[in-house]
CSV table of N, CA, C and O in Angstrom, one decimal:
chain,number,residue,atom,x,y,z
A,693,MET,N,0.9,-1.2,0.0
A,693,MET,CA,0.0,0.0,0.0
A,693,MET,C,0.9,1.2,0.0
A,693,MET,O,1.8,1.4,0.8
A,694,LYS,N,0.7,2.1,-0.9
A,694,LYS,CA,1.5,3.3,-1.1
A,694,LYS,C,0.9,4.5,-0.3
A,694,LYS,O,-0.3,4.6,-0.1
A,695,ASP,N,1.8,5.3,0.2
A,695,ASP,CA,1.5,6.5,0.9
A,695,ASP,C,0.5,6.3,2.0
A,695,ASP,O,-0.5,7.0,2.1
A,696,ILE,N,0.8,5.4,2.9
A,696,ILE,CA,-0.1,5.1,4.1
A,696,ILE,C,-0.3,6.4,4.9
A,696,ILE,O,-1.4,6.6,5.4
A,697,LEU,N,0.7,7.2,5.0
A,697,LEU,CA,0.5,8.4,5.9
A,697,LEU,C,-0.5,9.4,5.3
A,697,LEU,O,-1.0,10.3,6.0
A,698,LYS,N,-0.8,9.2,4.0
A,698,LYS,CA,-1.8,10.1,3.4
A,698,LYS,C,-3.3,9.6,3.6
A,698,LYS,O,-4.2,10.3,3.2
A,699,ILE,N,-3.4,8.4,4.1
A,699,ILE,CA,-4.8,7.9,4.3
A,699,ILE,C,-5.4,8.7,5.4
A,699,ILE,O,-4.8,9.1,6.4
A,700,ASN,N,-6.7,9.0,5.2
A,700,ASN,CA,-7.5,9.7,6.2
A,700,ASN,C,-7.3,9.1,7.6
A,700,ASN,O,-7.4,7.8,7.8
A,701,THR,N,-7.1,9.9,8.6
A,701,THR,CA,-6.8,9.4,10.0
A,701,THR,C,-7.9,8.6,10.5
A,701,THR,O,-7.7,7.7,11.3
A,702,THR,N,-9.2,8.9,10.1
A,702,THR,CA,-10.3,8.2,10.6
A,702,THR,C,-10.3,6.7,10.1
A,702,THR,O,-10.6,5.8,10.8
A,703,ALA,N,-9.9,6.6,8.8
A,703,ALA,CA,-9.7,5.3,8.2
A,703,ALA,C,-8.6,4.5,8.9
A,703,ALA,O,-8.7,3.3,9.1
A,704,LEU,N,-7.5,5.2,9.2
A,704,LEU,CA,-6.4,4.5,9.9
A,704,LEU,C,-6.9,4.0,11.3
A,704,LEU,O,-6.6,2.9,11.7
A,705,ALA,N,-7.7,4.9,11.9
A,705,ALA,CA,-8.2,4.5,13.3
A,705,ALA,C,-9.1,3.3,13.2
A,705,ALA,O,-9.2,2.5,14.1
A,706,PHE,N,-9.9,3.2,12.1
A,706,PHE,CA,-10.8,2.1,11.9
A,706,PHE,C,-10.0,0.8,11.9
A,706,PHE,O,-10.3,-0.2,12.5
A,707,MET,N,-8.9,0.8,11.2
A,707,MET,CA,-8.0,-0.4,11.1
A,707,MET,C,-7.3,-0.6,12.4
A,707,MET,O,-7.2,-1.7,12.9
A,708,GLY,N,-6.8,0.5,13.0
A,708,GLY,CA,-6.1,0.4,14.3
A,708,GLY,C,-6.9,-0.1,15.4
A,708,GLY,O,-6.4,-0.9,16.3
A,709,ASP,N,-8.2,0.2,15.4
A,709,ASP,CA,-9.1,-0.3,16.5
A,709,ASP,C,-9.2,-1.8,16.4
A,709,ASP,O,-9.0,-2.5,17.4
A,710,ALA,N,-9.3,-2.3,15.2
A,710,ALA,CA,-9.4,-3.8,15.1
A,710,ALA,C,-8.1,-4.5,15.4
A,710,ALA,O,-8.1,-5.5,16.1
A,711,ALA,N,-7.0,-3.9,14.9
A,711,ALA,CA,-5.7,-4.5,15.1
A,711,ALA,C,-5.3,-4.5,16.6
A,711,ALA,O,-4.9,-5.5,17.2
A,712,TYR,N,-5.5,-3.4,17.3
A,712,TYR,CA,-5.2,-3.3,18.7
A,712,TYR,C,-6.1,-4.2,19.5
A,712,TYR,O,-5.7,-4.9,20.5
A,713,GLU,N,-7.4,-4.2,19.2
A,713,GLU,CA,-8.3,-5.1,19.9
A,713,GLU,C,-7.9,-6.5,19.8
A,713,GLU,O,-8.0,-7.3,20.8
A,714,THR,N,-7.5,-6.9,18.7
A,714,THR,CA,-7.0,-8.3,18.5
A,714,THR,C,-5.8,-8.6,19.3
A,714,THR,O,-5.7,-9.7,20.0
A,715,ALA,N,-4.9,-7.6,19.4
A,715,ALA,CA,-3.7,-7.8,20.2
A,715,ALA,C,-4.1,-7.9,21.7
A,715,ALA,O,-3.5,-8.8,22.5
A,716,VAL,N,-5.0,-7.1,22.1
A,716,VAL,CA,-5.5,-7.2,23.5
A,716,VAL,C,-6.2,-8.5,23.8
A,716,VAL,O,-5.9,-9.1,24.9
A,717,ARG,N,-7.0,-9.0,22.9
A,717,ARG,CA,-7.7,-10.3,23.1
A,717,ARG,C,-6.7,-11.4,23.2
A,717,ARG,O,-6.8,-12.3,24.1
A,718,GLU,N,-5.7,-11.4,22.3
A,718,GLU,CA,-4.6,-12.4,22.4
A,718,GLU,C,-3.9,-12.3,23.7
A,718,GLU,O,-3.6,-13.4,24.4
A,719,HIS,N,-3.6,-11.1,24.2
A,719,HIS,CA,-2.9,-11.0,25.5
A,719,HIS,C,-3.7,-11.6,26.6
A,719,HIS,O,-3.2,-12.3,27.5
A,720,LEU,N,-5.0,-11.3,26.6
A,720,LEU,CA,-5.9,-11.8,27.7
A,720,LEU,C,-6.0,-13.3,27.7
A,720,LEU,O,-6.0,-13.9,28.7
A,721,LEU,N,-6.1,-13.9,26.5
A,721,LEU,CA,-6.2,-15.3,26.4
A,721,LEU,C,-4.9,-16.0,26.9
A,721,LEU,O,-4.9,-17.0,27.5
A,722,LYS,N,-3.8,-15.3,26.5
A,722,LYS,CA,-2.5,-15.9,27.0
A,722,LYS,C,-2.3,-15.8,28.5
A,722,LYS,O,-1.5,-16.5,29.1
A,723,LYS,N,-3.0,-14.8,29.1
A,723,LYS,CA,-3.0,-14.7,30.6
A,723,LYS,C,-3.9,-15.7,31.2
A,723,LYS,O,-4.0,-15.8,32.4
A,724,GLY,N,-4.6,-16.5,30.4
A,724,GLY,CA,-5.5,-17.6,31.0
A,724,GLY,C,-6.9,-17.2,31.1
A,724,GLY,O,-7.7,-18.0,31.7
A,725,LYS,N,-7.3,-16.0,30.7
A,725,LYS,CA,-8.7,-15.6,30.8
A,725,LYS,C,-9.5,-16.4,29.7
A,725,LYS,O,-9.0,-16.6,28.6
A,726,GLN,N,-10.7,-17.0,30.2
A,726,GLN,CA,-11.4,-17.8,29.2
A,726,GLN,C,-12.9,-17.5,29.2
A,726,GLN,O,-13.6,-17.7,28.2
A,727,ARG,N,-13.5,-17.0,30.3
A,727,ARG,CA,-14.9,-16.7,30.4
A,727,ARG,C,-15.2,-15.5,29.5
A,727,ARG,O,-14.6,-14.4,29.8
A,728,PRO,N,-16.2,-15.6,28.6
A,728,PRO,CA,-16.5,-14.4,27.8
A,728,PRO,C,-16.8,-13.1,28.5
A,728,PRO,O,-16.4,-12.1,28.1
A,729,ASP,N,-17.6,-13.2,29.6
A,729,ASP,CA,-17.9,-12.0,30.4
A,729,ASP,C,-16.7,-11.4,31.0
A,729,ASP,O,-16.5,-10.2,31.0
A,730,VAL,N,-15.8,-12.2,31.5
A,730,VAL,CA,-14.5,-11.7,32.0
A,730,VAL,C,-13.6,-11.1,30.9
A,730,VAL,O,-13.0,-10.1,31.1
A,731,LEU,N,-13.5,-11.8,29.8
A,731,LEU,CA,-12.7,-11.4,28.7
A,731,LEU,C,-13.2,-10.0,28.2
A,731,LEU,O,-12.4,-9.1,28.0
A,732,HIS,N,-14.5,-9.8,28.1
A,732,HIS,CA,-15.0,-8.5,27.6
A,732,HIS,C,-14.7,-7.4,28.7
A,732,HIS,O,-14.3,-6.3,28.3
A,733,ARG,N,-15.0,-7.7,29.9
A,733,ARG,CA,-14.8,-6.7,31.0
A,733,ARG,C,-13.3,-6.3,31.0
A,733,ARG,O,-13.0,-5.1,31.1
A,734,GLU,N,-12.4,-7.3,30.9
A,734,GLU,CA,-11.0,-7.0,31.0
A,734,GLU,C,-10.6,-6.2,29.7
A,734,GLU,O,-9.8,-5.3,29.8
A,735,ALA,N,-11.1,-6.6,28.6
A,735,ALA,CA,-10.7,-5.9,27.3
A,735,ALA,C,-11.0,-4.4,27.4
A,735,ALA,O,-10.3,-3.6,26.9
A,736,VAL,N,-12.2,-4.1,28.0
A,736,VAL,CA,-12.6,-2.7,28.0
A,736,VAL,C,-11.6,-1.9,28.8
A,736,VAL,O,-11.3,-0.7,28.4
A,737,ARG,N,-10.9,-2.4,29.7
A,737,ARG,CA,-9.8,-1.7,30.4
A,737,ARG,C,-8.8,-1.2,29.5
A,737,ARG,O,-8.1,-0.1,29.7
A,738,TYR,N,-8.5,-1.9,28.4
A,738,TYR,CA,-7.4,-1.6,27.5
A,738,TYR,C,-7.9,-0.7,26.3
A,738,TYR,O,-7.1,0.0,25.8
A,739,VAL,N,-9.1,-1.0,25.8
A,739,VAL,CA,-9.6,-0.4,24.6
A,739,VAL,C,-10.5,0.8,24.7
A,739,VAL,O,-11.0,1.3,23.7
A,740,SER,N,-10.9,1.1,26.0
A,740,SER,CA,-11.8,2.3,26.2
A,740,SER,C,-11.1,3.6,25.8
A,740,SER,O,-9.8,3.7,25.8
A,741,ALA,N,-11.8,4.6,25.4
A,741,ALA,CA,-11.3,5.9,25.1
A,741,ALA,C,-10.4,6.5,26.2
A,741,ALA,O,-9.3,6.9,25.9
A,742,PRO,N,-10.8,6.5,27.4
A,742,PRO,CA,-10.0,7.0,28.5
A,742,PRO,C,-8.6,6.2,28.6
A,742,PRO,O,-7.6,6.9,28.8
A,743,ALA,N,-8.7,4.9,28.5
A,743,ALA,CA,-7.4,4.1,28.5
A,743,ALA,C,-6.5,4.4,27.4
A,743,ALA,O,-5.3,4.7,27.6
A,744,GLN,N,-7.0,4.5,26.2
A,744,GLN,CA,-6.2,4.8,25.0
A,744,GLN,C,-5.7,6.2,25.0
A,744,GLN,O,-4.5,6.4,24.6
A,745,ALA,N,-6.5,7.1,25.5
A,745,ALA,CA,-6.0,8.5,25.7
A,745,ALA,C,-4.8,8.6,26.6
A,745,ALA,O,-3.8,9.2,26.4
A,746,ALA,N,-5.0,7.9,27.8
A,746,ALA,CA,-3.9,7.9,28.8
A,746,ALA,C,-2.6,7.3,28.2
A,746,ALA,O,-1.5,7.8,28.4
A,747,VAL,N,-2.8,6.2,27.5
A,747,VAL,CA,-1.7,5.5,26.9
A,747,VAL,C,-0.9,6.4,25.9
A,747,VAL,O,0.3,6.5,26.0
A,748,ILE,N,-1.6,7.0,25.0
A,748,ILE,CA,-0.9,7.8,23.9
A,748,ILE,C,-0.2,9.0,24.5
A,748,ILE,O,0.9,9.4,24.1
A,749,LYS,N,-0.8,9.6,25.5
A,749,LYS,CA,-0.2,10.8,26.2
A,749,LYS,C,1.1,10.4,26.9
A,749,LYS,O,2.0,11.1,26.9
A,750,GLU,N,1.0,9.2,27.5
A,750,GLU,CA,2.2,8.7,28.3
A,750,GLU,C,3.4,8.3,27.3
A,750,GLU,O,4.5,8.5,27.7
A,751,MET,N,3.0,7.8,26.2
A,751,MET,CA,4.1,7.3,25.3
A,751,MET,C,4.5,8.3,24.2
A,751,MET,O,5.4,8.0,23.4
A,752,LEU,N,3.9,9.5,24.2
A,752,LEU,CA,4.2,10.5,23.2
A,752,LEU,C,5.7,10.8,23.0
A,752,LEU,O,6.2,10.8,21.9
A,753,ASP,N,6.4,10.9,24.1
A,753,ASP,CA,7.9,11.1,24.0
A,753,ASP,C,8.7,9.9,23.5
A,753,ASP,O,9.8,10.1,23.1
A,754,GLU,N,8.1,8.8,23.4
A,754,GLU,CA,8.8,7.6,22.9
A,754,GLU,C,8.5,7.4,21.4
A,754,GLU,O,9.1,6.4,20.8
A,755,LEU,N,7.7,8.2,20.8
A,755,LEU,CA,7.4,8.0,19.4
A,755,LEU,C,8.4,8.7,18.5
A,755,LEU,O,9.0,9.7,18.9
A,756,MET,N,8.5,8.2,17.3
A,756,MET,CA,9.4,8.8,16.3
A,756,MET,C,8.7,10.0,15.7
A,756,MET,O,7.4,10.2,15.9
A,757,ASP,N,9.4,10.9,15.1
A,757,ASP,CA,8.9,12.2,14.6
A,757,ASP,C,7.7,12.0,13.7
A,757,ASP,O,6.7,12.7,13.8
A,758,ASP,N,7.7,11.0,12.8
A,758,ASP,CA,6.6,10.8,11.8
A,758,ASP,C,5.4,10.3,12.6
A,758,ASP,O,4.3,10.6,12.2
A,759,GLU,N,5.6,9.5,13.6
A,759,GLU,CA,4.5,9.0,14.4
A,759,GLU,C,3.9,10.1,15.2
A,759,GLU,O,2.6,10.2,15.3
A,760,LYS,N,4.7,11.0,15.8
A,760,LYS,CA,4.1,12.1,16.5
A,760,LYS,C,3.3,13.0,15.6
A,760,LYS,O,2.2,13.5,16.0
A,761,ALA,N,3.8,13.2,14.4
A,761,ALA,CA,3.1,14.1,13.4
A,761,ALA,C,1.7,13.5,13.1
A,761,ALA,O,0.7,14.2,13.0
A,762,LEU,N,1.7,12.1,12.9
A,762,LEU,CA,0.4,11.4,12.6
A,762,LEU,C,-0.5,11.6,13.8
A,762,LEU,O,-1.7,11.8,13.6
A,763,VAL,N,0.0,11.4,15.0
A,763,VAL,CA,-0.8,11.5,16.2
A,763,VAL,C,-1.4,12.9,16.3
A,763,VAL,O,-2.6,13.0,16.6
A,764,LYS,N,-0.6,13.9,16.1
A,764,LYS,CA,-1.1,15.3,16.2
A,764,LYS,C,-2.2,15.5,15.1
A,764,LYS,O,-3.2,16.1,15.4
A,765,ARG,N,-1.9,15.0,13.9
A,765,ARG,CA,-2.9,15.2,12.8
A,765,ARG,C,-4.2,14.5,13.1
A,765,ARG,O,-5.3,15.1,12.9
A,766,ALA,N,-4.1,13.3,13.7
A,766,ALA,CA,-5.4,12.6,14.0
A,766,ALA,C,-6.1,13.2,15.2
A,766,ALA,O,-7.3,13.3,15.1
A,767,ARG,N,-5.4,13.7,16.2
A,767,ARG,CA,-6.0,14.3,17.3
A,767,ARG,C,-6.7,15.6,17.0
A,767,ARG,O,-7.8,15.9,17.5
A,768,ASN,N,-6.1,16.3,16.0
A,768,ASN,CA,-6.7,17.6,15.6
A,768,ASN,C,-7.7,17.6,14.5
A,768,ASN,O,-8.3,18.6,14.2
A,769,ARG,N,-7.9,16.4,14.0
A,769,ARG,CA,-8.9,16.2,12.9
A,769,ARG,C,-10.3,16.6,13.4
A,769,ARG,O,-10.7,16.2,14.5
A,770,LYS,N,-11.0,17.4,12.6
A,770,LYS,CA,-12.4,17.8,12.9
A,770,LYS,C,-13.2,16.5,12.8
A,770,LYS,O,-13.2,15.8,11.8
A,771,SER,N,-14.0,16.3,13.8
A,771,SER,CA,-14.9,15.1,13.8
A,771,SER,C,-16.4,15.5,13.7
A,771,SER,O,-16.8,16.4,14.3
A,772,ILE,N,-17.1,14.7,12.8
A,772,ILE,CA,-18.5,15.0,12.7
A,772,ILE,C,-19.3,14.2,13.7
A,772,ILE,O,-20.3,14.7,14.1
A,773,SER,N,-18.8,13.1,14.1
A,773,SER,CA,-19.5,12.3,15.0
A,773,SER,C,-19.2,12.6,16.4
A,773,SER,O,-18.0,13.1,16.7
A,774,LYS,N,-20.1,12.5,17.3
A,774,LYS,CA,-19.9,12.8,18.8
A,774,LYS,C,-19.8,11.5,19.5
A,774,LYS,O,-20.5,10.6,19.3
A,775,PRO,N,-18.8,11.4,20.4
A,775,PRO,CA,-18.7,10.2,21.2
A,775,PRO,C,-19.9,10.0,22.1
A,775,PRO,O,-20.4,10.9,22.7
A,776,LYS,N,-20.3,8.7,22.2
A,776,LYS,CA,-21.5,8.4,23.0
A,776,LYS,C,-21.2,8.3,24.5
A,776,LYS,O,-21.9,8.8,25.3
A,777,ASN,N,-20.1,7.6,24.8
A,777,ASN,CA,-19.8,7.4,26.2
A,777,ASN,C,-18.4,7.8,26.6
A,777,ASN,O,-17.8,7.2,27.5
A,778,ALA,N,-17.9,8.8,26.0
A,778,ALA,CA,-16.5,9.2,26.3
A,778,ALA,C,-16.4,10.8,26.2
A,778,ALA,O,-17.2,11.4,25.5
A,779,ASP,N,-15.5,11.3,27.0
A,779,ASP,CA,-15.2,12.7,27.0
A,779,ASP,C,-14.7,13.0,25.6
A,779,ASP,O,-13.8,12.3,25.1
A,780,PRO,N,-15.1,14.1,25.0
A,780,PRO,CA,-14.6,14.4,23.6
A,780,PRO,C,-13.1,14.6,23.5
A,780,PRO,O,-12.6,14.2,22.5
A,781,VAL,N,-12.5,15.1,24.5
A,781,VAL,CA,-11.0,15.2,24.5
A,781,VAL,C,-10.3,13.8,24.5
A,781,VAL,O,-9.4,13.5,23.7
A,782,ASP,N,-10.8,12.9,25.4
A,782,ASP,CA,-10.3,11.6,25.4
A,782,ASP,C,-10.5,10.9,24.1
A,782,ASP,O,-9.7,10.1,23.6
A,783,TYR,N,-11.7,11.1,23.5
A,783,TYR,CA,-12.1,10.4,22.3
A,783,TYR,C,-11.1,10.8,21.2
A,783,TYR,O,-10.6,10.0,20.4
A,784,LYS,N,-10.7,12.1,21.1
A,784,LYS,CA,-9.8,12.6,20.1
A,784,LYS,C,-8.4,11.9,20.3
A,784,LYS,O,-7.7,11.5,19.4
A,785,TRP,N,-7.9,11.9,21.6
A,785,TRP,CA,-6.7,11.2,21.8
A,785,TRP,C,-6.7,9.7,21.5
A,785,TRP,O,-5.7,9.2,21.0
A,786,ALA,N,-7.8,9.1,21.9
A,786,ALA,CA,-8.0,7.6,21.6
A,786,ALA,C,-8.0,7.4,20.1
A,786,ALA,O,-7.3,6.4,19.6
A,787,THR,N,-8.6,8.3,19.3
A,787,THR,CA,-8.6,8.2,17.9
A,787,THR,C,-7.2,8.3,17.3
A,787,THR,O,-6.8,7.6,16.4
A,788,ALA,N,-6.4,9.2,18.0
A,788,ALA,CA,-5.0,9.4,17.6
A,788,ALA,C,-4.2,8.1,17.8
A,788,ALA,O,-3.4,7.7,17.0
A,789,PHE,N,-4.4,7.5,19.0
A,789,PHE,CA,-3.8,6.2,19.3
A,789,PHE,C,-4.1,5.1,18.2
A,789,PHE,O,-3.3,4.4,17.7
A,790,GLU,N,-5.4,5.0,17.9
A,790,GLU,CA,-5.9,4.0,17.0
A,790,GLU,C,-5.4,4.3,15.6
A,790,GLU,O,-5.0,3.4,14.8
A,791,SER,N,-5.2,5.6,15.2
A,791,SER,CA,-4.7,5.9,13.9
A,791,SER,C,-3.2,5.5,13.8
A,791,SER,O,-2.8,5.0,12.8
A,792,LEU,N,-2.5,5.7,14.9
A,792,LEU,CA,-1.1,5.2,14.9
A,792,LEU,C,-1.0,3.7,14.8
A,792,LEU,O,-0.2,3.2,14.0
A,793,ALA,N,-1.9,3.0,15.5
A,793,ALA,CA,-1.9,1.6,15.4
A,793,ALA,C,-2.3,1.1,14.0
A,793,ALA,O,-1.6,0.2,13.4
A,794,GLY,N,-3.2,1.8,13.4
A,794,GLY,CA,-3.6,1.4,12.0
A,794,GLY,C,-2.5,1.7,11.0
A,794,GLY,O,-2.3,0.9,10.1
A,795,TYR,N,-1.8,2.8,11.2
A,795,TYR,CA,-0.7,3.1,10.3
A,795,TYR,C,0.4,2.1,10.4
A,795,TYR,O,0.9,1.6,9.4
A,796,LEU,N,0.7,1.7,11.6
A,796,LEU,CA,1.8,0.7,11.8
A,796,LEU,C,1.4,-0.7,11.3
A,796,LEU,O,2.2,-1.4,10.6
A,797,TRP,N,0.1,-1.0,11.5
A,797,TRP,CA,-0.4,-2.3,11.0
A,797,TRP,C,-0.3,-2.3,9.4
A,797,TRP,O,0.2,-3.3,8.8
A,798,LEU,N,-0.9,-1.3,8.8
A,798,LEU,CA,-1.0,-1.2,7.4
A,798,LEU,C,0.4,-1.1,6.7
A,798,LEU,O,0.6,-1.5,5.6
A,799,SER,N,1.3,-0.5,7.4
A,799,SER,CA,2.7,-0.3,6.8
A,799,SER,C,3.5,-1.6,6.9
A,799,SER,O,4.5,-1.7,6.2
A,800,GLY,N,2.9,-2.6,7.6
A,800,GLY,CA,3.6,-3.9,7.7
A,800,GLY,C,4.8,-3.9,8.7
A,800,GLY,O,5.5,-4.9,8.8
A,801,ASP,N,4.9,-2.9,9.5
A,801,ASP,CA,6.0,-2.8,10.5
A,801,ASP,C,5.5,-3.5,11.8
A,801,ASP,O,5.1,-2.9,12.8
A,802,ARG,N,5.5,-4.8,11.7
A,802,ARG,CA,4.9,-5.6,12.8
A,802,ARG,C,5.8,-5.4,14.1
A,802,ARG,O,5.2,-5.4,15.2
A,803,GLU,N,7.1,-5.2,13.9
A,803,GLU,CA,7.9,-5.0,15.1
A,803,GLU,C,7.5,-3.8,15.9
A,803,GLU,O,7.3,-3.8,17.1
A,804,ARG,N,7.2,-2.7,15.2
A,804,ARG,CA,6.8,-1.4,15.8
A,804,ARG,C,5.4,-1.5,16.3
A,804,ARG,O,5.1,-1.0,17.4
A,805,PHE,N,4.5,-2.2,15.5
A,805,PHE,CA,3.1,-2.4,16.0
A,805,PHE,C,3.1,-3.2,17.3
A,805,PHE,O,2.4,-2.8,18.2
A,806,ASP,N,3.9,-4.3,17.3
A,806,ASP,CA,3.9,-5.1,18.5
A,806,ASP,C,4.5,-4.3,19.7
A,806,ASP,O,4.0,-4.4,20.8
A,807,TRP,N,5.5,-3.4,19.4
A,807,TRP,CA,6.0,-2.6,20.5
A,807,TRP,C,4.9,-1.7,21.0
A,807,TRP,O,4.7,-1.5,22.2
A,808,LEU,N,4.1,-1.0,20.1
A,808,LEU,CA,3.1,-0.1,20.5
A,808,LEU,C,2.1,-0.9,21.4
A,808,LEU,O,1.7,-0.3,22.4
A,809,CYS,N,1.6,-2.0,21.0
A,809,CYS,CA,0.6,-2.8,21.7
A,809,CYS,C,1.2,-3.2,23.1
A,809,CYS,O,0.5,-3.1,24.1
A,810,GLU,N,2.4,-3.8,23.1
A,810,GLU,CA,3.0,-4.2,24.4
A,810,GLU,C,3.2,-3.0,25.3
A,810,GLU,O,2.9,-3.2,26.5
A,811,ARG,N,3.6,-1.9,24.8
A,811,ARG,CA,3.8,-0.7,25.6
A,811,ARG,C,2.5,-0.2,26.2
A,811,ARG,O,2.4,0.2,27.3
A,812,ALA,N,1.4,-0.2,25.3
A,812,ALA,CA,0.1,0.2,25.7
A,812,ALA,C,-0.4,-0.7,26.8
A,812,ALA,O,-1.0,-0.2,27.9
A,813,ILE,N,-0.3,-2.0,26.7
A,813,ILE,CA,-0.7,-2.9,27.7
A,813,ILE,C,0.0,-2.7,29.0
A,813,ILE,O,-0.6,-2.7,30.1
A,814,GLU,N,1.3,-2.5,28.9
A,814,GLU,CA,2.1,-2.3,30.1
A,814,GLU,C,1.7,-1.0,30.8
A,814,GLU,O,1.5,-1.0,32.0
A,815,ILE,N,1.3,0.0,30.1
A,815,ILE,CA,0.8,1.3,30.7
A,815,ILE,C,-0.5,1.0,31.4
A,815,ILE,O,-0.7,1.5,32.5
A,816,VAL,N,-1.4,0.4,30.7
A,816,VAL,CA,-2.7,0.1,31.3
A,816,VAL,C,-2.6,-0.7,32.6
A,816,VAL,O,-3.3,-0.5,33.5
A,817,GLU,N,-1.7,-1.7,32.5
A,817,GLU,CA,-1.6,-2.6,33.7
A,817,GLU,C,-0.8,-2.0,34.8
A,817,GLU,O,-0.8,-2.5,35.9
A,818,GLY,N,-0.2,-0.8,34.5
A,818,GLY,CA,0.4,-0.1,35.6
A,818,GLY,C,1.7,-0.6,36.0
A,818,GLY,O,2.3,-0.5,37.0
């Protein structure tokens, strides 16, 4: 895929949401979680807008310049939809995190994508 950085950040977030959620689900299964209700409740800790917003804010200084630029572009993008159950500021930051995840996934940089997910999980787990 050419010029991934030129893809609309909302589209990148669409991909990043799915890719990150998959990484979180795999992490939870590897931890031995098996009951669907527990899996869902646990996953929300990692994939909620407040969690993703906290994650991206904490790891901002660890990102490369092009990644920071993408995060800033995604965070500042004008949104037509309103978040249903999240603070609008957290929602923008979460979208920025998902955009970065989507960019890394689509670029095929699995090493950097894995780092992002592992670091995010580490931050959420404290």
